[in-house]
Short mmCIF file of C-alpha atoms in Angstrom, two decimals:
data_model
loop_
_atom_site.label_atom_id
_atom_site.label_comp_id
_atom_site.label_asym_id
_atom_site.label_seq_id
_atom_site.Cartn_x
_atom_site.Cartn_y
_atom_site.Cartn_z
CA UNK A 67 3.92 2.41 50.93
CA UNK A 68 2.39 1.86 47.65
CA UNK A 69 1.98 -2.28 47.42
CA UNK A 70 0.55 -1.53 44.33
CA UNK A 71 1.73 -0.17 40.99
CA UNK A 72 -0.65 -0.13 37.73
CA UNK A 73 1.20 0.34 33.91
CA UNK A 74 0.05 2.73 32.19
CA UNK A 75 -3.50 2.40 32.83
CA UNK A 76 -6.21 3.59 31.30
CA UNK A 77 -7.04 7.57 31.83
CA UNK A 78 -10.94 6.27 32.67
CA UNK A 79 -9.41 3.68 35.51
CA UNK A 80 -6.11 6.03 36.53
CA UNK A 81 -8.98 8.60 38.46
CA UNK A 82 -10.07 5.77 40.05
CA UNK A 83 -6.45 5.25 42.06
CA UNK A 84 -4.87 8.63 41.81
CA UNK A 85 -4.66 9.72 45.37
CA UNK A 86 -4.50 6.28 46.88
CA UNK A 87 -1.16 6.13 48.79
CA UNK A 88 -2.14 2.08 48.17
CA UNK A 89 -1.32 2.49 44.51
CA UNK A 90 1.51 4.25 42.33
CA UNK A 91 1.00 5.10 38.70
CA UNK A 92 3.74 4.11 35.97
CA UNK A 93 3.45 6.17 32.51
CA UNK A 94 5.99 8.19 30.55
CA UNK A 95 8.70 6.42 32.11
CA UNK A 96 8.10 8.06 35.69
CA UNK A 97 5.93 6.88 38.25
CA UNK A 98 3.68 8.74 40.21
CA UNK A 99 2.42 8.00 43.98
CA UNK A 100 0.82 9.77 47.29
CA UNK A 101 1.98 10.30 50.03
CA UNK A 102 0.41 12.11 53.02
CA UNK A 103 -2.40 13.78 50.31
CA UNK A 104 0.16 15.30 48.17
CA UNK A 105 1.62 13.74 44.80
CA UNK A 106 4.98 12.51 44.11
CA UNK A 107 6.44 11.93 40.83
CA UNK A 108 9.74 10.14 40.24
CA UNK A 109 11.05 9.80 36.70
CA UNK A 110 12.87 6.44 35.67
CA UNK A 111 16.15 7.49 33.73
CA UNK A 112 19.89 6.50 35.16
CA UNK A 113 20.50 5.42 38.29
CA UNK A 114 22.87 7.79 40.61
CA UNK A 115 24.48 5.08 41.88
CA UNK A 116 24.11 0.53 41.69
CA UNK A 117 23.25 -1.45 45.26
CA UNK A 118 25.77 -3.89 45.91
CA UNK A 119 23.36 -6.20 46.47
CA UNK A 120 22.05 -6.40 42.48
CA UNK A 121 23.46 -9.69 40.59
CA UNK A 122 24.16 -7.22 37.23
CA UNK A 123 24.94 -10.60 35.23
CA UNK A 124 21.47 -11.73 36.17
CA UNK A 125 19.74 -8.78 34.77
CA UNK A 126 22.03 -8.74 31.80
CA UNK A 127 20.31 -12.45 31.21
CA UNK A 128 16.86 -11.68 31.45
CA UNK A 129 17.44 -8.92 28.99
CA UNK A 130 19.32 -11.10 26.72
CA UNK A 131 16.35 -13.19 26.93
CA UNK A 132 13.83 -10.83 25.61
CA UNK A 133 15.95 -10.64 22.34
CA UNK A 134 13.60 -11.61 19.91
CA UNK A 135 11.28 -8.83 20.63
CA UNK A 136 14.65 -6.31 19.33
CA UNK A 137 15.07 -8.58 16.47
CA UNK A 138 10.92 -7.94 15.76
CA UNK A 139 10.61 -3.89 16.99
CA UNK A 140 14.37 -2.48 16.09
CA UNK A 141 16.16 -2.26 12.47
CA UNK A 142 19.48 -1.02 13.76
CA UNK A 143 21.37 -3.89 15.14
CA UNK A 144 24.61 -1.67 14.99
CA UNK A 145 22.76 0.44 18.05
CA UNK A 146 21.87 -2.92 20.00
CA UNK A 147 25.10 -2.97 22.43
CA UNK A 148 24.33 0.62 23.24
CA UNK A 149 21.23 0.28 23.79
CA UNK A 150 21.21 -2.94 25.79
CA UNK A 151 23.81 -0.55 28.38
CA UNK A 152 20.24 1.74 28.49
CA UNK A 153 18.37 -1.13 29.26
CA UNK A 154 20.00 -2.19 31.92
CA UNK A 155 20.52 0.89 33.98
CA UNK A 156 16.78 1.64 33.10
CA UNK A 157 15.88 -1.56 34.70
CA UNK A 158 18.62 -0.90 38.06
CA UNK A 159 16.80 2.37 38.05
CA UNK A 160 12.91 1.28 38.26
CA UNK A 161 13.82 -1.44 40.50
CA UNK A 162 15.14 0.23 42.73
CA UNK A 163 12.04 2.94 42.84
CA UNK A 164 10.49 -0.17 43.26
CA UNK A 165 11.95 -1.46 46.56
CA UNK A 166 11.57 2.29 47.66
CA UNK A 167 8.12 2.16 47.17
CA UNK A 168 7.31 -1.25 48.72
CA UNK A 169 5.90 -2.31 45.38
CA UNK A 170 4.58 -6.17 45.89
CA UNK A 171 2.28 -6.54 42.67
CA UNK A 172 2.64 -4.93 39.23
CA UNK A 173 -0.61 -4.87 37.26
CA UNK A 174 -0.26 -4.53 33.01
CA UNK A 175 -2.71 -3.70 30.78
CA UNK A 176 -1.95 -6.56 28.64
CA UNK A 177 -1.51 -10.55 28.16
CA UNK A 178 1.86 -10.16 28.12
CA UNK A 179 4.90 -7.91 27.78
CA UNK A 180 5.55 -8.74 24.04
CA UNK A 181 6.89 -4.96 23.66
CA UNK A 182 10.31 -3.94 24.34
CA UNK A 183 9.59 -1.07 27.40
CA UNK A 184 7.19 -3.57 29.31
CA UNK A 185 9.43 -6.47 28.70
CA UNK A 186 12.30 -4.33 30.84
CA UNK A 187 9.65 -3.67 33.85
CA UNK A 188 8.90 -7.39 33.78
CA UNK A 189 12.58 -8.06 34.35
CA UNK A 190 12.55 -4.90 37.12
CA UNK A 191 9.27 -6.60 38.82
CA UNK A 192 11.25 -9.49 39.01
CA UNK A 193 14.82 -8.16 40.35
CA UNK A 194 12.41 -6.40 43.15
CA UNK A 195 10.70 -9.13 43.49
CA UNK A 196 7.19 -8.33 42.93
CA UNK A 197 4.92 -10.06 41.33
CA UNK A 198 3.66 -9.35 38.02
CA UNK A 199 -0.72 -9.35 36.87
CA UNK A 200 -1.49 -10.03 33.34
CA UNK A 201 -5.14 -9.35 31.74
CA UNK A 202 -5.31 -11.74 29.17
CA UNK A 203 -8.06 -11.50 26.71
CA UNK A 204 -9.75 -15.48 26.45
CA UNK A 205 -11.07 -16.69 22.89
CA UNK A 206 -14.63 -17.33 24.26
CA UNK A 207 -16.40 -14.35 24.36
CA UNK A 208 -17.25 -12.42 21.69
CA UNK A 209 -18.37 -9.12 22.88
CA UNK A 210 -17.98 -7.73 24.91
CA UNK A 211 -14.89 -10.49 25.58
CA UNK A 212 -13.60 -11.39 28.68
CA UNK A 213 -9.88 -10.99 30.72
CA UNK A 214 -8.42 -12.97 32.56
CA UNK A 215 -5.67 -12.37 35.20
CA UNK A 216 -3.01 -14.29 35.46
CA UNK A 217 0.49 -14.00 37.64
CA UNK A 218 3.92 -14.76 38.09
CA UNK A 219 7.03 -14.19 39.81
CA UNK A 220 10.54 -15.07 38.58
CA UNK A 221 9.17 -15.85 35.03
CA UNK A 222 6.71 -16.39 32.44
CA UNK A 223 7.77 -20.14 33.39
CA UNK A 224 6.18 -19.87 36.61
CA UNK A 225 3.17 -17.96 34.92
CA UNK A 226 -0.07 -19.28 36.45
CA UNK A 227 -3.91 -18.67 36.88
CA UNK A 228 -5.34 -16.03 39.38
CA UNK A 229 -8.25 -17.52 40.63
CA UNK A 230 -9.68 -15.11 43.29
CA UNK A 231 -12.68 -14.43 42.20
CA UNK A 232 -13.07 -11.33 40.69
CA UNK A 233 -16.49 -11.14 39.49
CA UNK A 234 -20.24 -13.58 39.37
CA UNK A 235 -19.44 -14.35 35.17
CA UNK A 236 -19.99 -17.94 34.63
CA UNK A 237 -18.61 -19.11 31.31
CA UNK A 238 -19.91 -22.86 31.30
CA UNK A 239 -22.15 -21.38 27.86
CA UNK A 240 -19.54 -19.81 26.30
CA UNK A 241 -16.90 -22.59 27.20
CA UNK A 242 -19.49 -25.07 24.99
CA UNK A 243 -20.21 -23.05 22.18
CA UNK A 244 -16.35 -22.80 21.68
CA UNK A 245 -16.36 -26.39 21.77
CA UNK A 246 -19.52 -26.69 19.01
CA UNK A 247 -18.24 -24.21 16.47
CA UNK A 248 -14.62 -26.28 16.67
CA UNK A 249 -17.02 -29.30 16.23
CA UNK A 250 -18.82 -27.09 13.18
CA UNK A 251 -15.41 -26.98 11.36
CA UNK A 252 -15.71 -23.24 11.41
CA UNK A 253 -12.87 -20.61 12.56
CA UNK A 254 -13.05 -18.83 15.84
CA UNK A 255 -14.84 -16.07 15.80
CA UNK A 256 -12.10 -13.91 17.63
CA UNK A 257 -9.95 -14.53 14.46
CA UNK A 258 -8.35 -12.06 12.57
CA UNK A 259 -10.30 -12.13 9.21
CA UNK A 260 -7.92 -12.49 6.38
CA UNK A 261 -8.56 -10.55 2.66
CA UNK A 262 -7.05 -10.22 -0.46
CA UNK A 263 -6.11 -6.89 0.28
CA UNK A 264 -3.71 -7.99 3.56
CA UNK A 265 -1.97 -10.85 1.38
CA UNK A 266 -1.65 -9.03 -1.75
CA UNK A 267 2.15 -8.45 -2.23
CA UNK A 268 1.37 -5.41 -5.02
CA UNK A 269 -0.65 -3.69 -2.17
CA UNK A 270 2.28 -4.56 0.36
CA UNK A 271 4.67 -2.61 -2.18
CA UNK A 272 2.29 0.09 -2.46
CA UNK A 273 2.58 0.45 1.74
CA UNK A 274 6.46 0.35 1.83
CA UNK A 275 6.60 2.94 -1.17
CA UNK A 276 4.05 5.39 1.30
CA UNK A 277 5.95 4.37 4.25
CA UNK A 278 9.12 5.56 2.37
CA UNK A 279 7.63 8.45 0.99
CA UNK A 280 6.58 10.16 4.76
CA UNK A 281 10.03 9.37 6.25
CA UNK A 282 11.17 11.17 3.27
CA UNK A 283 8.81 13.80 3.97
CA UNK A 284 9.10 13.67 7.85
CA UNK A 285 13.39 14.16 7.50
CA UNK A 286 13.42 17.01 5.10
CA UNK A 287 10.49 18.83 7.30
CA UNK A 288 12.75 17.96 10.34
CA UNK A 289 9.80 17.06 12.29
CA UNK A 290 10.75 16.63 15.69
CA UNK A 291 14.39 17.51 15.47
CA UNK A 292 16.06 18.56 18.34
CA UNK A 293 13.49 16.60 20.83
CA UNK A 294 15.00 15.34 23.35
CA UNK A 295 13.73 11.68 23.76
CA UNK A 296 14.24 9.20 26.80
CA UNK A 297 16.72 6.72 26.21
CA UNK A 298 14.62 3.29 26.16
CA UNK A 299 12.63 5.60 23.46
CA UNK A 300 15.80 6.20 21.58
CA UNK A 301 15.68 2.65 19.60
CA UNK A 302 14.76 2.43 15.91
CA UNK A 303 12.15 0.61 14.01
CA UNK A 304 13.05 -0.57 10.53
CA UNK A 305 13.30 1.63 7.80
CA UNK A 306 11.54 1.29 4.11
CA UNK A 307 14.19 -0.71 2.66
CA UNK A 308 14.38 -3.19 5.48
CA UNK A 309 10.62 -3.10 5.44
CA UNK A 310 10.71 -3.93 1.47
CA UNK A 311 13.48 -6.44 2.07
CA UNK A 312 11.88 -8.01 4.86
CA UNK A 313 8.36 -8.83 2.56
CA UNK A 314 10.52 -9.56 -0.78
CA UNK A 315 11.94 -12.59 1.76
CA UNK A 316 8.27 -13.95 2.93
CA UNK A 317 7.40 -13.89 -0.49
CA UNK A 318 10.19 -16.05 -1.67
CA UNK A 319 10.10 -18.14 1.20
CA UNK A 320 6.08 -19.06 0.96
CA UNK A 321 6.74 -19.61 -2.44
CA UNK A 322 9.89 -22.06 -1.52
CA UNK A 323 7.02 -23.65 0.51
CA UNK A 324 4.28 -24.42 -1.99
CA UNK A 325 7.15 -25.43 -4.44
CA UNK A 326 8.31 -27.97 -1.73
CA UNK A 327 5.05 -29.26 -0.18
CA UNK A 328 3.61 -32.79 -0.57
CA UNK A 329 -0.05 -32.67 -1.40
CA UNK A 330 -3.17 -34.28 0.56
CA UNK A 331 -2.77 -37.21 -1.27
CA UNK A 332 0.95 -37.87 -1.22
CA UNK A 333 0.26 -36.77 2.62
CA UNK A 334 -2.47 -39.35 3.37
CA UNK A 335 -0.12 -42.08 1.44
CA UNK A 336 2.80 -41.08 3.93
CA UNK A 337 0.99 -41.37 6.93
CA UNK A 338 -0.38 -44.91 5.98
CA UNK A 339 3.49 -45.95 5.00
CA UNK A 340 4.67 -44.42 8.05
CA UNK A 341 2.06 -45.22 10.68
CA UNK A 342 1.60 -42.45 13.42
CA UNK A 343 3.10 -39.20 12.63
CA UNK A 344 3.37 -35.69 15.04
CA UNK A 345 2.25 -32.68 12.62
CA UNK A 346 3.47 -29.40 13.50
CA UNK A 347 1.23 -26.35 13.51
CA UNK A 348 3.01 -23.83 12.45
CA UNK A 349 2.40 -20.00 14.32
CA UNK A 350 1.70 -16.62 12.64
CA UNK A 351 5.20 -15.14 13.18
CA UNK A 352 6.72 -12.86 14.64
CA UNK A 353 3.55 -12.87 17.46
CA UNK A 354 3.33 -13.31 21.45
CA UNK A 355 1.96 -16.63 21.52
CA UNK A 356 5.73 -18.09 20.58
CA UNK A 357 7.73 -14.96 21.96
CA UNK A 358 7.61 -14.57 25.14
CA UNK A 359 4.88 -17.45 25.84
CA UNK A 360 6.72 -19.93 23.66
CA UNK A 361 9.43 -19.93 26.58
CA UNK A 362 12.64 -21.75 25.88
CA UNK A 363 10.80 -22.95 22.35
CA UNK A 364 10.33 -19.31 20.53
CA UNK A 365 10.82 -20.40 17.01
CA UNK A 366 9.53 -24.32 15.23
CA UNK A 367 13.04 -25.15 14.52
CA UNK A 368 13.62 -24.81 18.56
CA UNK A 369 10.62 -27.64 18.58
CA UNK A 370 11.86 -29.88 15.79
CA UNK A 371 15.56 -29.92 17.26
CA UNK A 372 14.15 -30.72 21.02
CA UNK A 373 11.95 -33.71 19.48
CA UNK A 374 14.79 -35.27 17.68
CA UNK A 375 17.18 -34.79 21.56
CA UNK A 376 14.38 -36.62 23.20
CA UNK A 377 14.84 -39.89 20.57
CA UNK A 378 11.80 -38.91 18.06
CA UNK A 379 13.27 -40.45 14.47
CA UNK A 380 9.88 -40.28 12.20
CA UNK A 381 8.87 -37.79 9.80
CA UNK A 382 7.79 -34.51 11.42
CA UNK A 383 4.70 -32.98 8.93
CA UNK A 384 4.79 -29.13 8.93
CA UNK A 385 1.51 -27.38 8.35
CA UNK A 386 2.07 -23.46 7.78
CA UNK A 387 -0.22 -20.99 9.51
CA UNK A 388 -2.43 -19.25 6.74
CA UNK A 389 -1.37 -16.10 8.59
CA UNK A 390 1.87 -16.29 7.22
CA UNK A 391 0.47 -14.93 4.00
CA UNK A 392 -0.51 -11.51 5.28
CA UNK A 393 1.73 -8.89 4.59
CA UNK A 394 0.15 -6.07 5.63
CA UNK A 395 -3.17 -5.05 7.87
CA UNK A 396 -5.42 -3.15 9.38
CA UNK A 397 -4.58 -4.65 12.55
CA UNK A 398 -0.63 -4.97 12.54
CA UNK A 399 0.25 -2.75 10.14
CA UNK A 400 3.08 -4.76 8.01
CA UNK A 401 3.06 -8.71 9.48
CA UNK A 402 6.94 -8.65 9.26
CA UNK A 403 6.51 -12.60 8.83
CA UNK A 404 9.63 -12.18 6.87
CA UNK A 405 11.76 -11.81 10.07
CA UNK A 406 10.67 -15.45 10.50
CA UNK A 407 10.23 -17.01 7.52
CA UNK A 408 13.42 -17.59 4.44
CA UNK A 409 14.25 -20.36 2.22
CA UNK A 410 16.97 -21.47 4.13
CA UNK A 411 14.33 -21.50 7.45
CA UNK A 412 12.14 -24.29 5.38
CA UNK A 413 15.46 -25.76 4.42
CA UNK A 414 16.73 -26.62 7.65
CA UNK A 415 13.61 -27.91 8.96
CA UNK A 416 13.64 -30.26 5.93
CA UNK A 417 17.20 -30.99 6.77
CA UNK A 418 15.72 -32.19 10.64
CA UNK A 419 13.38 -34.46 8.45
CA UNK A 420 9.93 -31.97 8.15
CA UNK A 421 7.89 -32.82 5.32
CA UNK A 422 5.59 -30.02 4.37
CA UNK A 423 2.06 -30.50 3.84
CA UNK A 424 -0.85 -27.95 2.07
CA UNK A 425 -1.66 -24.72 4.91
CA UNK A 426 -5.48 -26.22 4.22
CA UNK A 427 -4.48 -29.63 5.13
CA UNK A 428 -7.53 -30.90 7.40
CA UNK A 429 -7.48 -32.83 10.48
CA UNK A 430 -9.98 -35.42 9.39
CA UNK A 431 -11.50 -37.85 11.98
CA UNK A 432 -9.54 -41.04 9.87
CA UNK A 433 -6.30 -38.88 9.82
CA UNK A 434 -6.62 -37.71 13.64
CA UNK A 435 -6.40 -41.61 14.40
CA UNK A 436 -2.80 -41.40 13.36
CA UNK A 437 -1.56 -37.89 13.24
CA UNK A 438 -0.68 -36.22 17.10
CA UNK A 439 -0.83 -32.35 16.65
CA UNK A 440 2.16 -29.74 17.89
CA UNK A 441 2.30 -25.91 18.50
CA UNK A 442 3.80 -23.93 20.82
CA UNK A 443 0.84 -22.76 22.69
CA UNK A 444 -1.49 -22.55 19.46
CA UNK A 445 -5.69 -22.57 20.39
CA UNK A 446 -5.72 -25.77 18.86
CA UNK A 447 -4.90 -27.20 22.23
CA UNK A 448 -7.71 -25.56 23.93
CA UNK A 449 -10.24 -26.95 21.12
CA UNK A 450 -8.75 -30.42 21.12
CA UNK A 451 -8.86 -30.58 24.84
CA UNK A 452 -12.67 -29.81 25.16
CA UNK A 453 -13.43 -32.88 22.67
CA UNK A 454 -10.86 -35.16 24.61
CA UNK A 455 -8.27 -35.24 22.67
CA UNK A 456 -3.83 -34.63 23.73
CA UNK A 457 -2.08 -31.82 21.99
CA UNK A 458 1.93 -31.23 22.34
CA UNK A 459 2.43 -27.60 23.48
CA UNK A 460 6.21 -27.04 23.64
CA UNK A 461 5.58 -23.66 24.80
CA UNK A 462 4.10 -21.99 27.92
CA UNK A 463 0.38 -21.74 27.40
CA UNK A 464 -1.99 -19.87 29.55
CA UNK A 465 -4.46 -23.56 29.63
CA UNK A 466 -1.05 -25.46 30.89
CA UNK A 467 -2.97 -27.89 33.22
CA UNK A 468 -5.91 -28.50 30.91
CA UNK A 469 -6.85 -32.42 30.18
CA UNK A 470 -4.50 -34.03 27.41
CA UNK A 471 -2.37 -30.75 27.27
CA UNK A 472 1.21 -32.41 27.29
CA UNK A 473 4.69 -30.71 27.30
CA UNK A 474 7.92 -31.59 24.79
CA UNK A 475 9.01 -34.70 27.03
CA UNK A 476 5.78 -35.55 27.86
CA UNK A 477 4.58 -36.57 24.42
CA UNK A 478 8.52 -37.68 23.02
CA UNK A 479 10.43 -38.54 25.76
CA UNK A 480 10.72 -41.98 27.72
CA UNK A 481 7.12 -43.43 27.55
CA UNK A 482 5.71 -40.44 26.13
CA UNK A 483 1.93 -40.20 25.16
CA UNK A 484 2.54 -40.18 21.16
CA UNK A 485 3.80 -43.93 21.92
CA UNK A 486 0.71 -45.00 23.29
CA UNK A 487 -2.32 -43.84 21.34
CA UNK A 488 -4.09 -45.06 23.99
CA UNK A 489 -3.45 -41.81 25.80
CA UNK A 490 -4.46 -39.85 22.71
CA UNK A 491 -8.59 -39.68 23.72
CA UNK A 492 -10.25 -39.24 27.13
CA UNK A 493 -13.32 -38.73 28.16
CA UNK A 494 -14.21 -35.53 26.10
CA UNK A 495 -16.20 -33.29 29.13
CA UNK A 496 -13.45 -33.57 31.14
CA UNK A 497 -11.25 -30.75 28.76
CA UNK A 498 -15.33 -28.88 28.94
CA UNK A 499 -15.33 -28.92 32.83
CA UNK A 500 -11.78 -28.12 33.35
CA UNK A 501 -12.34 -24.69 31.45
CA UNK A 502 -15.73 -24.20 32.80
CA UNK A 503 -14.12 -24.29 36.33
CA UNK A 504 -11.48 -22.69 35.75
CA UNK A 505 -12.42 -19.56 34.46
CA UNK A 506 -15.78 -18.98 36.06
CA UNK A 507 -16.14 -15.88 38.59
CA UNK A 508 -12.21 -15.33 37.40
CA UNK A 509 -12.79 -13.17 34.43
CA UNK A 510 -13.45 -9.83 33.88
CA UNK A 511 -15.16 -7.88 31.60
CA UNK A 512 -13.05 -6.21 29.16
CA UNK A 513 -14.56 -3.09 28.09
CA UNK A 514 -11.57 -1.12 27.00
CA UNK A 515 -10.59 -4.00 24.54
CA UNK A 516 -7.46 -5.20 25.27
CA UNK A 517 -6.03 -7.41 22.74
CA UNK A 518 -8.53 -6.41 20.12
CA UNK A 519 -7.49 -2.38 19.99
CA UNK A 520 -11.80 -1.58 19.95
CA UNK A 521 -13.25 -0.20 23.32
CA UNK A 522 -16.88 -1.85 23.71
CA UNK A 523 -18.11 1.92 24.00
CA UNK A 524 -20.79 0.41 26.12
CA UNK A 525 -21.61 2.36 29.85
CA UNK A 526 -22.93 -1.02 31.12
CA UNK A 527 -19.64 -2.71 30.06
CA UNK A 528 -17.60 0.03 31.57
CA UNK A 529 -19.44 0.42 34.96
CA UNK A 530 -18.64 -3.89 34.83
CA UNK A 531 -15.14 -3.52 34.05
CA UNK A 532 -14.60 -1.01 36.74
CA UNK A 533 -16.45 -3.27 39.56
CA UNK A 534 -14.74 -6.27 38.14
CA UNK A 535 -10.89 -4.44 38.31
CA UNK A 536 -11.78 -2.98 41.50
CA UNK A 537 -12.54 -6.87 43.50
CA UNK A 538 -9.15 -8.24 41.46
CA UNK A 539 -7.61 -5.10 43.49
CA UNK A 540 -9.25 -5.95 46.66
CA UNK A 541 -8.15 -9.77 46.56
CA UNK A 542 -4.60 -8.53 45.63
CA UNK A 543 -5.08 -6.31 48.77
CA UNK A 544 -6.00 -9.02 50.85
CA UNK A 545 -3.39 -11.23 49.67
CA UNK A 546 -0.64 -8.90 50.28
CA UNK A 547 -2.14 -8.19 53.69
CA UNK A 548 -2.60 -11.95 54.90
#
């Protein structure tokens, strides 16, 4: 029996498990386990044949779910029906493996499956019913940062802390200097840093003209022909024209925005004509933190349409993310923002009654008295909460549970906080204590720099990162065996 089954880890942490009959190994779509000192490998393709006891229409659903991650990584909507069929009978496949196994927990190497392949053995943990282990990388530390686990079951909706106790790291420090340098007015320092060179739309060109250029190069070389890939590999990213059409539309759009935004003083004049308004903080789009974790709210219009169900009639201000300026970087390659952002996007929120305000629109003291902050599951919660003060998270935030974090009906339905300001402040250490206990002794070091793409390099990190992983395996152990 192999309770547990680690994705794609790390070559450095994989010799640490391989010939543990305990633990199976999932990379290159086959899985690997031991049985009786001798290695088995199984690869995940088509099933032979589909229990009777599988609800297909259920899996077909989560799938369908996970749409706007095809819409973000695949250009060929002509080969989505096709390869929704490959999906599917990849995920029968795995789950089944799964049950063979006696797989219980599922641990990923990342916050959350925001890619297409680990999105499908999310919705296979979940048809086999095991539970799935996130390392999510927390905004506190700076290096080396920190991880913390989190699980859940049938859903991201049901997505919740693990707090075992994985390792002696107490973050109370950390926790308050996150709260100071919000209080300083300055960034955090986790942030990606944005240059002229990643929102300069000549240089963005320049990228789609190279990108061209090597697909040109790659097809008449016929690199790779006749490889025979697996079929969840089979999809196709956009091509150079999408690509160029795809940033001609952000431009156009951002500049729809600026031509159609209010500014700070016409903003400030609202506000005092319309007493207390909710201002929308826009996301860096297409990005994890509103796909999967913004849950049944992926996009702002989703946000805007739920507030005005739940009886909000006011003026909704709409702050866009600076972010949405980058088209290409280091980091990401090409932001594909334009997959999320068009004219007709900024006209329909207008339409719902938005009213957009300057991207370097301040939350002053004077204007926090009457403006109530919304996101999706944006880090301005976490900052606001640690100075005692609600946010609106529509989404499904890892801090869900944190002092003055309230959900969609909680802030605009029946005797909802943004009717009582009231219920806007509380006492501002509560939000510094909830984090502190929270996370302390639940982290774990995260040497090989997930979420950031840069490995600490450090021995001392990686000796701490292996120690830390290895208690977060014995408590799953020990849960699974209780």
């Amino acid at each position: 029996m192999s309770e547990i089954l680690l994705i794609e880890p790390y070559e450095f942490l994989a010799n640490e498990y391989r010939g543990n009959n305990k633990y199976a190994i999932y990379a290159e779509k086959s899985i690997a386990y031991w049985s009786a000192g001798a290695r088995q490998t199984v690869v995940i393709a088509y099933p032979g044949a589909i229990p009777a006891d599988l609800d297909i229409d259920d899996i077909k659903a989560r799938i369908h779910w996970t749409m706007p991650l095809w819409f973000r990584w695949m250009g060929q909507a002509d080969r989505y029906e096709d390869f929704q069929h490959s999906c599917l009978l990849f995920v029968v496949c795995l789950a089944q493996e799964m049950r063979t196994l006696g797989v219980k927990s599922v641990v990923f190497f990342t916050g959350v499956a925001h890619h297409i392949e680990y999105s499908l053995i999310e919705v296979a943990c979940q048809i086999a019913g095991a539970q799935q282990i996130y390392l999510y990388p927390m905004p506190f530390f700076a290096s080396p940062s920190r991880l913390l686990p989190v699980v859940q079951h049938a859903s991201i909706r049901d997505r919740s802390i693990l707090a075992v106790g994985v390792s002696d790291k107490q973050v109370r420090d950390e926790v308050i200097a996150y709260r100071d340098n919000h209080l300083a007015a300055r960034p955090p320092q986790l942030n990606e840093k944005i240059d002229r060179t990643a929102t300069s739309y000549g240089y963005a060109l320049a990228r789609v003209a190279i990108f061209g250029a090597k697909a040109i190069a790659k097809a008449i070389s016929r690199k790779n022909a006749g490889v025979v890939r697996h079929p969840i590999d089979e999809r196709k990213d956009y091509d150079a024209l999408s690509i160029l059409r795809i940033v001609r539309q952000q431009k156009r759009a951002l500049e729809y925005y600026l031509r159609s935004m209010i500014d700070e003083a016409a903003v400030d004049r609202l506000i005092e004509a319309e007493g207390s308004l909710p201002i929308l903080y826009a996301h860096y789009q297409p990005e994890a933190s509103t796909f999967p974790e913004g849950g049944d709210y992926p996009t702002h219009l989703d946000v805007v349409i739920a507030m005005r169900k739940l009886g909000y009639r006011g003026k909704i201000l709409y702050k866009e993310h600076p972010g949405s300026w980058i088209y290409y970087s280091q980091v990401v390659g090409f932001s594909r923002v334009g997959l999320c952002r068009s004219i007709e996007y900024y006209r329909q929120l207008a339409a719902l009654g938005c009213v957009f305000v300057p991207p370097t629109y301040k939350l002053s003291e004077a204007r926090g008295q009457k403006l109530l902050p919304v996101t999706v599951t944006g880090s301005i919660g976490v900052e606001r909460s640690m100075v005692g003060l609600a946010t609106c998270c529509a989404g499904l935030p890892w801090f869900r549970g944190a002092p003055g974090i309230y959900d969609l009906a909680g802030t605009f339905g029946e005797a909802g906080v943004f009717y009582d300001q009231r219920r806007w402040q509380f006492e501002p250490m509560e939000g510094v204590e909830w984090f502190d206990r929270t996370l302390s002794m639940n982290t774990i070091n995260n040497y090989p720099g997930i979420g950031t793409g840069v490995s600490s390099g450090s021995a001392t990190d990686k000796a701490e990162f292996l120690s830390d992983f290895a208690e977060l395996m014995t408590q799953l152990d020990n849960h699974l065996a209780a």
